[in-house]
Coordinates of C-alpha atoms in Angstrom, one line a residue:
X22 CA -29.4 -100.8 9.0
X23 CA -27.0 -99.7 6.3
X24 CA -25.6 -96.0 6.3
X25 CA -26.4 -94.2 3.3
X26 CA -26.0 -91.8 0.7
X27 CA -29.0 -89.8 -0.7
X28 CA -28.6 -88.7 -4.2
X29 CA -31.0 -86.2 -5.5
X30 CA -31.9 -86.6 -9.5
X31 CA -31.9 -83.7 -11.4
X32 CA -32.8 -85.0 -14.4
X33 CA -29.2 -86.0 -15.6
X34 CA -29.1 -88.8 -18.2
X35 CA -26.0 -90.2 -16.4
X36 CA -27.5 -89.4 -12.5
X37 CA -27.5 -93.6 -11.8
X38 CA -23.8 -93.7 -12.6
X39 CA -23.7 -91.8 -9.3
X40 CA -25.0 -94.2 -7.6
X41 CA -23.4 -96.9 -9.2
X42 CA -20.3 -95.0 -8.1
X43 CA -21.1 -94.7 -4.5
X44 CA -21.9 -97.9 -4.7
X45 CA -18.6 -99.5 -5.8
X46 CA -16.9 -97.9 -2.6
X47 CA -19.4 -99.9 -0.8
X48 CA -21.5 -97.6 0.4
X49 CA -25.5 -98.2 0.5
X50 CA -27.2 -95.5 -1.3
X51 CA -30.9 -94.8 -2.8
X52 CA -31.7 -92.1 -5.8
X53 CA -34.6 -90.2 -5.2
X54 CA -36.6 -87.2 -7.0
X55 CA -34.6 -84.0 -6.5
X56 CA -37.9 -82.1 -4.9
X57 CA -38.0 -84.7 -2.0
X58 CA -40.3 -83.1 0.9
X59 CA -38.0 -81.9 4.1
X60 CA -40.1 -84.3 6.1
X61 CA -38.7 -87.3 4.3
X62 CA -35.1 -85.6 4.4
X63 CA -35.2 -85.3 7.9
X64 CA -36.3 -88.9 8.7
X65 CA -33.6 -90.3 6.6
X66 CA -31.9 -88.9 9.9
X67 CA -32.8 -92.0 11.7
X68 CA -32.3 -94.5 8.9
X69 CA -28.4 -93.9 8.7
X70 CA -27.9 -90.7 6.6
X71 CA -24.3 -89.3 6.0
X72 CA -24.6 -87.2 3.3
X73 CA -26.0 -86.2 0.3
X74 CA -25.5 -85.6 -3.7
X75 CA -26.9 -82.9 -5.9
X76 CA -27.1 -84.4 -9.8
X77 CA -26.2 -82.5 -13.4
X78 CA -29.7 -81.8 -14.8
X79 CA -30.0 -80.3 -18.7
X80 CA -31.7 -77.2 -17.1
X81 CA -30.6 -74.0 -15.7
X82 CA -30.4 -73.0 -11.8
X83 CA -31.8 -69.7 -12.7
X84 CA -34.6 -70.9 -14.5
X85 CA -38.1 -70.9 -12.3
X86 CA -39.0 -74.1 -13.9
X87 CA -36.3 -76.1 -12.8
X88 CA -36.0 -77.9 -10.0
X89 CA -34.6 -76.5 -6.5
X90 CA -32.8 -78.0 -4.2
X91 CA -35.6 -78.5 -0.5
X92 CA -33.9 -75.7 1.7
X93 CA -33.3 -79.0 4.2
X94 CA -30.8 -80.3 2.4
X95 CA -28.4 -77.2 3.4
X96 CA -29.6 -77.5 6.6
X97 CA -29.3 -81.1 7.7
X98 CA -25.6 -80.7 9.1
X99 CA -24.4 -83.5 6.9
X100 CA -22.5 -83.0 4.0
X101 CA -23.4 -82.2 0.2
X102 CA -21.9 -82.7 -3.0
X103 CA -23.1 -81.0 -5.9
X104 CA -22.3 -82.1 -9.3
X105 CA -22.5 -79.7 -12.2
X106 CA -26.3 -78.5 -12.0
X107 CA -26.1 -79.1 -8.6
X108 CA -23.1 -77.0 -7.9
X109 CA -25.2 -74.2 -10.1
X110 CA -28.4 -74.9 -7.7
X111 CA -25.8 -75.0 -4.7
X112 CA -24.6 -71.9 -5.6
X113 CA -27.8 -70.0 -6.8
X114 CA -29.3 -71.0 -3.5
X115 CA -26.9 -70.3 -1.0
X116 CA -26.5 -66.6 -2.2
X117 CA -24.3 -66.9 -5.2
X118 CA -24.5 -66.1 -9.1
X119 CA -25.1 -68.4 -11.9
X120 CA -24.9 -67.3 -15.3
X121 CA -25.0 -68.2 -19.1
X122 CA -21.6 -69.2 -20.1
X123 CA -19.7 -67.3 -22.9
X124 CA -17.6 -70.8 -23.2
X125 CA -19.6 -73.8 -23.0
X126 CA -17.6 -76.9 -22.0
X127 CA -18.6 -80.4 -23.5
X128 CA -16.3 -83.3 -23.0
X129 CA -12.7 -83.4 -22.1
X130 CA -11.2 -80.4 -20.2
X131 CA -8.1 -80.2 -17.6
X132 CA -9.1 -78.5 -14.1
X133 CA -6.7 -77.4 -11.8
X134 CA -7.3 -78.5 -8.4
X135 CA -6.6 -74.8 -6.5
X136 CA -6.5 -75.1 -2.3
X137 CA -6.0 -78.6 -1.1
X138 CA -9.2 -78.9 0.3
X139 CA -10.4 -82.1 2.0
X140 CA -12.2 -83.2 -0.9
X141 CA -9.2 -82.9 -3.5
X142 CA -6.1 -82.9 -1.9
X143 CA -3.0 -85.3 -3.4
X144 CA -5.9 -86.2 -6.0
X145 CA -4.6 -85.3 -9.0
X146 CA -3.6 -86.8 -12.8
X147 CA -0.6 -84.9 -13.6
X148 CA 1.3 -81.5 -12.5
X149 CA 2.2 -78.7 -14.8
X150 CA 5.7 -77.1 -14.8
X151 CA 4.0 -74.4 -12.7
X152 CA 3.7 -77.2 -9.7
X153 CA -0.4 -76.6 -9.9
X154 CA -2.0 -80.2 -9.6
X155 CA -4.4 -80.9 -12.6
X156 CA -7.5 -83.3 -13.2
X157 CA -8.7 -85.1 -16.1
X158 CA -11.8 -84.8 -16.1
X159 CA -15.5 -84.4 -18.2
X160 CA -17.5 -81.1 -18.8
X161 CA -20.9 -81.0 -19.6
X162 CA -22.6 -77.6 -19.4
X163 CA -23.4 -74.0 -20.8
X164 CA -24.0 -72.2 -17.5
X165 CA -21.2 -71.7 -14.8
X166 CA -21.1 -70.0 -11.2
X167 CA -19.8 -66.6 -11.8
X168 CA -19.7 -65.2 -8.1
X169 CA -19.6 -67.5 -4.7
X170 CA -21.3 -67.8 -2.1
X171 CA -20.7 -66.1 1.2
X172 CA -18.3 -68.7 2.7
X173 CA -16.9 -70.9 -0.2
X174 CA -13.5 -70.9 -1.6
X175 CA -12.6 -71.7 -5.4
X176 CA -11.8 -75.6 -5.3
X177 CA -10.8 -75.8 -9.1
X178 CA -10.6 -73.5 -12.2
X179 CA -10.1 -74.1 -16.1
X180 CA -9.3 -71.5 -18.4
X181 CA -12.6 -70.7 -19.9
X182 CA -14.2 -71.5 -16.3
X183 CA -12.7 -69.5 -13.2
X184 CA -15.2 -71.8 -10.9
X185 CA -14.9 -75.3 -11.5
X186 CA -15.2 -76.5 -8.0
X187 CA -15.9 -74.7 -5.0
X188 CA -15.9 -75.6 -1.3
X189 CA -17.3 -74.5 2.2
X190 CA -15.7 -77.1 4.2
X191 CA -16.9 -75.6 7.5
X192 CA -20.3 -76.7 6.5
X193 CA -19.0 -79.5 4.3
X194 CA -20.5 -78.2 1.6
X195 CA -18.4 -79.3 -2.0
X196 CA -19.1 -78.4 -5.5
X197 CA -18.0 -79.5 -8.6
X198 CA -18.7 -78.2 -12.4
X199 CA -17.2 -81.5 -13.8
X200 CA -18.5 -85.2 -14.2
X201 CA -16.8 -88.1 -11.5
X202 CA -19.2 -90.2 -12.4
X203 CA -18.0 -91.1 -15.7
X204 CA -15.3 -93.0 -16.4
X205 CA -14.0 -90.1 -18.6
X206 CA -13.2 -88.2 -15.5
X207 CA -10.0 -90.3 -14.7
X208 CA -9.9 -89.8 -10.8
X209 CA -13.6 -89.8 -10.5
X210 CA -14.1 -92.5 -8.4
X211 CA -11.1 -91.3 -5.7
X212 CA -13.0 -87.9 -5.4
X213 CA -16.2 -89.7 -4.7
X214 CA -14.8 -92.3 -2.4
X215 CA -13.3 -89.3 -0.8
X216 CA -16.6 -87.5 -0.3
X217 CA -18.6 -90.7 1.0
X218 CA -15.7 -92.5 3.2
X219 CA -13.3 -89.5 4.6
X220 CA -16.2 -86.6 4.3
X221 CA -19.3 -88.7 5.0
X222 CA -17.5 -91.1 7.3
X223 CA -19.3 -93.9 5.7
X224 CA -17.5 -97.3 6.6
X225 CA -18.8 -99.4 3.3
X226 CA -20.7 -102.2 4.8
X227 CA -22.7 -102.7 1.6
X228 CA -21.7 -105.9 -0.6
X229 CA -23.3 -108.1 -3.1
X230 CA -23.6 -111.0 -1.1
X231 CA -25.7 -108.9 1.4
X232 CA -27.5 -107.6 -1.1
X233 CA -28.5 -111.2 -2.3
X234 CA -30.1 -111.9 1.1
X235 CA -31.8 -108.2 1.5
X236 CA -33.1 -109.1 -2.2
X237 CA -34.8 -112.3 -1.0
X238 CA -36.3 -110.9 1.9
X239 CA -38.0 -108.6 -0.4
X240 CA -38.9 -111.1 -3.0
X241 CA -40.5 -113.5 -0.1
X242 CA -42.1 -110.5 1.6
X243 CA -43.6 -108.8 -1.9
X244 CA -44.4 -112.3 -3.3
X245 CA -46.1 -113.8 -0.3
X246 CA -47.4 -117.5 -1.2
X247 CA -48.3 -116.5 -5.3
X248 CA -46.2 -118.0 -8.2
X249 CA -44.5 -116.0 -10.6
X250 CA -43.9 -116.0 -14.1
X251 CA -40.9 -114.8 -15.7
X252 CA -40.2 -113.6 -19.4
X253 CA -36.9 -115.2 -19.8
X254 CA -34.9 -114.4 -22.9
X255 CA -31.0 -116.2 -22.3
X256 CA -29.8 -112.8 -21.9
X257 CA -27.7 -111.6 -18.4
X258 CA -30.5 -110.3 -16.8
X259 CA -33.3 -112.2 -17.1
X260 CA -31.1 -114.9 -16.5
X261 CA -29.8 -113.7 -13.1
X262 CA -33.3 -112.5 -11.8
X263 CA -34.9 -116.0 -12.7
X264 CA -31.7 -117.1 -10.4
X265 CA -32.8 -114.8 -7.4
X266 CA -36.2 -115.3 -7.7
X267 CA -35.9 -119.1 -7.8
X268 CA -33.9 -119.0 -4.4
X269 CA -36.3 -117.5 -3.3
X270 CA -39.3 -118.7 -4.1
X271 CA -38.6 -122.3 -5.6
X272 CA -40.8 -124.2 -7.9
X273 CA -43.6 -121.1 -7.4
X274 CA -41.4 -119.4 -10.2
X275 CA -42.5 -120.4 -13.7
X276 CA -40.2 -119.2 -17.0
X277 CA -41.4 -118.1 -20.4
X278 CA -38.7 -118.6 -23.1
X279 CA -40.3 -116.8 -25.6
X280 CA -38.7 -117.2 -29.2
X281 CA -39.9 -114.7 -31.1
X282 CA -37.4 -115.6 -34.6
X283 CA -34.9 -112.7 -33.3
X284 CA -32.8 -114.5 -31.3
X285 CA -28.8 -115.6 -32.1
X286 CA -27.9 -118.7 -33.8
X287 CA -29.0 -122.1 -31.5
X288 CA -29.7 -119.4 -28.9
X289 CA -33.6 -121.4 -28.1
X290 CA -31.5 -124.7 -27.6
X291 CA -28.8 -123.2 -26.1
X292 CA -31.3 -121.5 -23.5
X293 CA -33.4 -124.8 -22.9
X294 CA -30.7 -127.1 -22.3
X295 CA -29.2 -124.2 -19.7
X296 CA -32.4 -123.4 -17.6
X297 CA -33.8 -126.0 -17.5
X298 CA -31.0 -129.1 -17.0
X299 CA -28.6 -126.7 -15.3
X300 CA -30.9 -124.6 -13.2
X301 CA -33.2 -126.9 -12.3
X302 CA -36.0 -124.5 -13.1
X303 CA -39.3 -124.9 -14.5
X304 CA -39.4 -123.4 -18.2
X305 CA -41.9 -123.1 -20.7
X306 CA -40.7 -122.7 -24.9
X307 CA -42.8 -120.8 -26.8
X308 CA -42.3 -120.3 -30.7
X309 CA -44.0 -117.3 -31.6
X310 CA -42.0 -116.2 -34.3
X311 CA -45.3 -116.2 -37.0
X312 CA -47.0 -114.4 -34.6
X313 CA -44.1 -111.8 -34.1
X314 CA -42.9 -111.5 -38.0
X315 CA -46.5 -110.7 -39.2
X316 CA -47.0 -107.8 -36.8
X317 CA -43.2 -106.5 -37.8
X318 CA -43.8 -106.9 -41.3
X319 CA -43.5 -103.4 -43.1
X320 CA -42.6 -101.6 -39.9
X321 CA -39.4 -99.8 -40.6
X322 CA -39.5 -97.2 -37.9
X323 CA -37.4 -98.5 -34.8
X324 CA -39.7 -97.1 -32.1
X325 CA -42.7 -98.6 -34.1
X326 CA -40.7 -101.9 -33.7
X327 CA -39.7 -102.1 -30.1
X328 CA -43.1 -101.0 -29.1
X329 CA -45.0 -104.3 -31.5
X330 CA -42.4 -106.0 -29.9
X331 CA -43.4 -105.3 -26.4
X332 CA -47.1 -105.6 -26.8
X333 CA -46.4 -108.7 -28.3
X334 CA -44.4 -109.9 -25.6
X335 CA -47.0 -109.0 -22.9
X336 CA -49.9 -111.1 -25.4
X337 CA -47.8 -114.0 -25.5
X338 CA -47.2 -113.7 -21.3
X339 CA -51.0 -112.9 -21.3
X340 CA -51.6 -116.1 -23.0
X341 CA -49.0 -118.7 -21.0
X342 CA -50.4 -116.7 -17.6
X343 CA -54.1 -117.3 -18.3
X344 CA -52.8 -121.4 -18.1
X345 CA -51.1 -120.6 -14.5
X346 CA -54.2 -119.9 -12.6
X347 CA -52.2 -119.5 -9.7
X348 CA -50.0 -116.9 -11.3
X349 CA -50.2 -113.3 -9.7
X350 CA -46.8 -111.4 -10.7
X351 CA -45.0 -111.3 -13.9
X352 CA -41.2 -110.6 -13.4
X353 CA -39.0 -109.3 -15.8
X354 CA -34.8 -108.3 -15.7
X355 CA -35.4 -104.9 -16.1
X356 CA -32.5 -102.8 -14.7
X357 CA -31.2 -99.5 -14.3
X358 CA -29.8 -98.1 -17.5
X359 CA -33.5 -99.3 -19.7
X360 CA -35.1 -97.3 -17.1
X361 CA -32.8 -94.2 -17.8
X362 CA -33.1 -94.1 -21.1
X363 CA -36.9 -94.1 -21.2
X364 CA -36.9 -91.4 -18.9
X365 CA -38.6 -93.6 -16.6
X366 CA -36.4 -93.0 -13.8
X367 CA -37.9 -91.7 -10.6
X368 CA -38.0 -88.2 -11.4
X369 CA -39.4 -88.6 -15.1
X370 CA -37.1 -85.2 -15.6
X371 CA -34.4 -86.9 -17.9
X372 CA -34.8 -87.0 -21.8
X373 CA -36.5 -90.1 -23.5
X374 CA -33.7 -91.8 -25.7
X375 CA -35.0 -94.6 -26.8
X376 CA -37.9 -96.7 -25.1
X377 CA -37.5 -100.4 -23.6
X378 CA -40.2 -102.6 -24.2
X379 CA -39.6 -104.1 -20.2
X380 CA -40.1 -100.1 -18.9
X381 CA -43.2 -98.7 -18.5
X382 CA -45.5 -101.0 -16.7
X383 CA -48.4 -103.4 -17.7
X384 CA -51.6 -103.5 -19.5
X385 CA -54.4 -104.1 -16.7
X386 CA -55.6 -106.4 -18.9
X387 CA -52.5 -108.5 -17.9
X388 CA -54.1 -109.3 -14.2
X389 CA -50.4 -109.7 -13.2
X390 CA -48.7 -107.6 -10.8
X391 CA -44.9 -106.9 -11.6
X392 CA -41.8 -107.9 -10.3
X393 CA -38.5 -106.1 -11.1
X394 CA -36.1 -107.4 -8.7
X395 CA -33.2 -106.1 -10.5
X396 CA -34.7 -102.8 -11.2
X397 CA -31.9 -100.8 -9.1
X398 CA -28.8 -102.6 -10.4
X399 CA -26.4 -101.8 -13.0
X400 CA -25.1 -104.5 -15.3
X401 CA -21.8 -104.9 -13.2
X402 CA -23.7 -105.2 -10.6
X403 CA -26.3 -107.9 -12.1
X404 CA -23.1 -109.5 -12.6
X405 CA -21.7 -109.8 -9.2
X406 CA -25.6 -110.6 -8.2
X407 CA -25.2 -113.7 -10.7
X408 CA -22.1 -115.0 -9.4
X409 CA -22.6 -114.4 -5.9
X410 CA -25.9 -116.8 -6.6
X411 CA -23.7 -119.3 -8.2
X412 CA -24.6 -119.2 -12.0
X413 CA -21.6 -120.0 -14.1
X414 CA -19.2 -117.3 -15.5
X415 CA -19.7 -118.1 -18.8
X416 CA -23.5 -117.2 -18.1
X417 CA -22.9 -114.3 -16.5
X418 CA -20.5 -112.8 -18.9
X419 CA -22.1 -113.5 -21.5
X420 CA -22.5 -110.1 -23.8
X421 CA -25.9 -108.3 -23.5
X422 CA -29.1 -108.8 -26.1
X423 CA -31.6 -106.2 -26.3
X424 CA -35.3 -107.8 -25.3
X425 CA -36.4 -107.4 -29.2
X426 CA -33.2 -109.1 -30.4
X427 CA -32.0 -108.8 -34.0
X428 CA -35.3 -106.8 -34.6
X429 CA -33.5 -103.8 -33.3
X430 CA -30.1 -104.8 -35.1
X431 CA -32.0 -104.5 -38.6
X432 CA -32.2 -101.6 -39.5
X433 CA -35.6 -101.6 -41.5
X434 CA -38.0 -103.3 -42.2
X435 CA -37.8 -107.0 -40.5
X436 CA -38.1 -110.1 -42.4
X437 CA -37.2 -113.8 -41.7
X438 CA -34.4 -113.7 -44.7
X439 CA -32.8 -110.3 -43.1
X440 CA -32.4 -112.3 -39.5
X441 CA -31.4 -115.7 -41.4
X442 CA -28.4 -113.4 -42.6
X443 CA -27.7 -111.5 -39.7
X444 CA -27.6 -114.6 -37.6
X445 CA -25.1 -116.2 -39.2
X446 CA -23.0 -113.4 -39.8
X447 CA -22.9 -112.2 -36.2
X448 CA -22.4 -115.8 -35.2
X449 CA -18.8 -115.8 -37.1
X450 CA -18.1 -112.6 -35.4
X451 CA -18.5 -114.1 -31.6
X452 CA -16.4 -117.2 -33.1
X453 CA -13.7 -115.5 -34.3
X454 CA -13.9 -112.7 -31.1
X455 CA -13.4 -116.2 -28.6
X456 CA -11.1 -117.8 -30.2
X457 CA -8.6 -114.6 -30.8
X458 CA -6.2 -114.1 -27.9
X459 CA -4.6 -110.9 -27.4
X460 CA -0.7 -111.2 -26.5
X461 CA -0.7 -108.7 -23.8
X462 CA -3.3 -109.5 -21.7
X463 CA -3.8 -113.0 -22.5
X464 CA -7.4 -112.8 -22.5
X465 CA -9.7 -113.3 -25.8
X466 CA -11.2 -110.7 -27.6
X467 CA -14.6 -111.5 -26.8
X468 CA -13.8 -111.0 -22.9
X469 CA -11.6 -107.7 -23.9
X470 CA -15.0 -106.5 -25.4
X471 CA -17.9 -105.3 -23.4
X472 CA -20.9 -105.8 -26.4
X473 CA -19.9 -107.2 -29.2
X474 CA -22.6 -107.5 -32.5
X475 CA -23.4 -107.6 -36.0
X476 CA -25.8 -104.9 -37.9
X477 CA -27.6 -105.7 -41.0
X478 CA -28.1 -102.8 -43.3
X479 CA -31.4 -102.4 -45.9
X480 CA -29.0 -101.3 -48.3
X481 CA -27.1 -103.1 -51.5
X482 CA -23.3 -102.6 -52.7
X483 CA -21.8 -103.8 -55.8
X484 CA -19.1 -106.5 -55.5
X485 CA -17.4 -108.7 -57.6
X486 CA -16.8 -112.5 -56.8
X487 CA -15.2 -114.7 -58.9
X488 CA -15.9 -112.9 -62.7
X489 CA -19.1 -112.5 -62.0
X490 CA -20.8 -109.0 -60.5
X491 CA -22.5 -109.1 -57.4
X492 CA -24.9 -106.8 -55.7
X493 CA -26.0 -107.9 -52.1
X494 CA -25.9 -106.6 -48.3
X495 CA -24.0 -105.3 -46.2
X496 CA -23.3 -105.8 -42.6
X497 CA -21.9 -103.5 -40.0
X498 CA -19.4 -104.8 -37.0
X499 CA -19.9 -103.2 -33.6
X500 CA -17.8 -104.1 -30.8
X501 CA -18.0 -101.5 -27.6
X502 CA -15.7 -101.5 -24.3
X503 CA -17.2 -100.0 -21.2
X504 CA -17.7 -101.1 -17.4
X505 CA -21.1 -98.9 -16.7
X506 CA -23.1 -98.7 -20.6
X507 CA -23.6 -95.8 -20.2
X508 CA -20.8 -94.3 -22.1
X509 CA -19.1 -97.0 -24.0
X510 CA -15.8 -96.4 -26.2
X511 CA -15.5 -98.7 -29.5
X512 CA -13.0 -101.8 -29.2
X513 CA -9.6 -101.2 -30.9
X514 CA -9.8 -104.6 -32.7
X515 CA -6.9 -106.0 -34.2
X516 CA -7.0 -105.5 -38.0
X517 CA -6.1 -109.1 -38.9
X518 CA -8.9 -110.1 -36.3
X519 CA -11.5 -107.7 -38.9
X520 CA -9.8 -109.2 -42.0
X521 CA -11.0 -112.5 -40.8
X522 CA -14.2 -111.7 -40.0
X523 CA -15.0 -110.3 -43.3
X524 CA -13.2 -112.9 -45.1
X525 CA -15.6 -115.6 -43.3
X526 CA -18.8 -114.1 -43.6
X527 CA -18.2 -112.9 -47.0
X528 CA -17.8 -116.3 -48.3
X529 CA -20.0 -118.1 -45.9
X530 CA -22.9 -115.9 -46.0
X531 CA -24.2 -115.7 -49.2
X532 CA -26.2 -112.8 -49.8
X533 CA -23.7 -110.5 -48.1
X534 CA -20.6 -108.8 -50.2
X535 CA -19.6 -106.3 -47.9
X536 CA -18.6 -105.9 -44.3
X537 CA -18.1 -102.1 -42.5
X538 CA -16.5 -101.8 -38.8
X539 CA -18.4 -99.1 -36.3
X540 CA -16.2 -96.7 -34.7
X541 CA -18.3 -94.7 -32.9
X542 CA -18.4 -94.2 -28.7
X543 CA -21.4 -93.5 -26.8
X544 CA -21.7 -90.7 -26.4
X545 CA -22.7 -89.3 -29.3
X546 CA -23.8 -92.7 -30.8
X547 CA -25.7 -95.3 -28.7
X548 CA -24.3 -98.9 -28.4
X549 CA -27.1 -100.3 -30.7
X550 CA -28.1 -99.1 -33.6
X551 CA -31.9 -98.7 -33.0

């Protein structure tokens, strides 16, 4: 029995980084709704708890319809973090005063780090001429404590907020206003690893490789004797649950490659030829990209299209599942950060940004139960899963593609000409990415980038080739660096690295004249574009 870590969501859009977080230290944790009943609280008890986090949430403490925090938490005798909204909810219920702030705080901000308490002390970015010890971190809020509780001490302070942290350490109680779950908040994983390992007392017995064997215990006990069928689409995650599921279940695990003319350049043969000569595993190719292009065509909205997409996916499975009488689960690679942003996260309290066409469960009509065994991972950690199974690192590292493929990376209407372009274009943009080395770090720029892709936009510009006037489309370059996807900051290319690119696809893709680079981080912008 691993110890663990309860955090409590909120409704914060970035709550799983948490866990993610806590997780990295090595530390076993699970996320669960932040109105949990005191019964279960108290019978985590038993099952190894040492503590417990409070998430941000985009409501107020003070509000009557927002969540509050069980009175059992406060009462357990373990420690608790709260973070943001849950420092508000700490405070409001333990006596103090939350109010509107005059200041709002959203994004960077420098907190000074006042009484060395247990949680904070010699964690710190820089020190002022003053000798106070200051923290980079992330602000993301309107309300602020404005009078502690009986027993607390201020922890931390910025100018516009006098509480910024706040501490009752002989209860173990610890607040923060800030984020350390981003990677914006420079010592945020120290102050966490503080909390769970020196506060908690949690000894990090919780690694990959043991999660690969939990995982396939769980498979073997949820899947009994029944075949699966997987929805396999080349991609990282698909790819690394088909992996898990076929150790654990063998030849009862069936793949669909479904090609629904939306996928890179060669990506069908390049998927066939690694499944199922490489893997060993039973694979069937379906070209459905008629059956996909007639429903798309028209649609211009990008919620319209994920959504045909989906349904269509689920027909096509429908379809290949009525042939595998024996059959009984369809599995998918659906992890933690699609959940999030389709507000399908346990608490169904965040706020919908865009839906995934794997979230959201199945049509009866399907007769298939589902399997998500990758459901609670983030894509670092799908990563580790895939190599601690043994899939190659080029696999593994391979840059992410959204489930509806180029359908979501044209902007527009869809049409077989638009993804003939954008295929080829994005294809010189990977070429050139691999085969640019940086000097420093020795490493290409492909690898240096996180998600790297082209856009093609429904609109014309006039260029001039040659003596002749042209008037053709234009393609946007996104390249993103981040180790969670959740916030993502855009890739510093080189400029002669750009120059190329355009250069190529301007000549080589006829029916393209001009070429635009995306320099916006996440947030505000998302990675993709739809």
């Amino acid at each position: 029995m691993h110890q663990r870590i309860l955090i409590l969501d909120y409704g914060s859009q970035v709550t799983q980084l948490i866990a993610r977080r806590v997780r990295e230290a090595g530390v076993y944790c699970e996320l669960h709704p932040g109105d949990i009943s005191a019964d279960f609280l108290k019978k985590q008890l038993g099952l190894g708890l040492k503590g417990i986090i409070l998430s941000g949430s985009h409501g107020s403490a003070y509000d009557d319809s927002s969540l509050k925090v069980p009175d059992a938490v406060f009462s357990l005798g373990v420690p608790v973090l709260g973070i943001c909204y849950g420092m508000q909810a700490m405070a409001h219920q333990l006596g103090g005063t939350v109010s509107h702030a005059d200041h709002r705080e959203f994004g960077y901000a420098e907190v000074r780090a006042r009484g060395h308490t247990t949680l904070l002390k010699d964690i710190q970015d820089f020190v002022t001429p003053q000798g106070h010890g200051m923290l980079k971190v992330w602000m993301s809020h309107g309300d602020q404590v404005t009078k502690l509780p009986d027993g607390f001490k201020v922890m931390a302070s910025t100018d516009s907020c006098p509480i910024a942290g706040m501490a009752d350490e002989a209860r173990r109680f610890y607040a923060v206003q800030f984020h350390p779950e981003v990677t914006h908040t420079v010592q945020g994983q120290a102050l966490l690893n503080r909390f769970v390992t020196d506060i908690c007392g949690c000894v990090g017995d919780w690694t990959m490789p043991n999660y690969v064997d939990e995982a396939i215990a769980r498979i073997r006990e949820q899947v009994g004797e029944d075949e699966v069928i997987l929805g396999l689409s080349g991609g990282v995650d698909s790819s690394v649950a088909a992996a898990l599921i076929h150790r654990a279940i063998g030849d009862r695990l069936t793949c669909v490659f479904v090609d629904h003319g939306l996928l890179r350049l060669d990506e069908g043969k390049q998927v066939m030829e690694t499944f199922a000569q490489n893997m060993g595993v039973k694979i069937i190719h379906v070209d459905a990209t008629e059956q996909f292009m007639g429903k798309l065509a028209g649609v211009t909205d990008p919620e319209a299209k994920r959504k045909i997409i989906g349904r269509e996916f689920v027909e096509v499975f429908q379809h290949q599942a009525a042939k595998l009488k024996a059959a009984k689960w369809l599995a998918q690679g659906t992890i933690y950060p699609d959940v999030i942003e389709s507000a399908g996260a346990k608490t169904g309290k965040a706020v919908a940004i865009k839906s995934h066409h794997n979230v959201g469960g199945l049509p009866e009509t399907l007769n298939l139960k589902l399997l998500e065994p990758l459901r609670e991972l983030f894509k670092d950690e799908v990563r580790k899963l895939g190599l601690a199974l043994g899939l190659p690192h080029g696999m593994v590292y391979r840059h992410p593609f959204p489930g509806p493929g180029l359908g979501v990376r044209i902007l527009g209407a869809v049409s077989s000409e638009f993804a003939n372009l954008l295929r080829r274009a994005d294809a010189i943009f990977i070429d050139e990415l691999r085969k640019t080395i940086d000097p420093e770090t020795k490493q290409s720029w492909y690898d240096l980038t996180s998600q790297a892709f082209a856009v093609f936009l429904p609109v014309k510009s006039v260029g001039v080739m040659g003596d002749g006037r042209t008037y053709e489309y234009v393609v946007a370059l996104r390249a993103v660096q981040t180790s969670d996807f959740m916030t993502a900051d855009w890739a510093p290319l080189p400029y002669p690295l750009l120059a190329k690119v355009s250069s190529r696809i301007i000549n080589e893709v006829r029916g393209i004249n001009r070429v635009v680079y995306d320099v916006s981080s996440k947030p505000p912008a998302t990675i993709e574009w739809e």
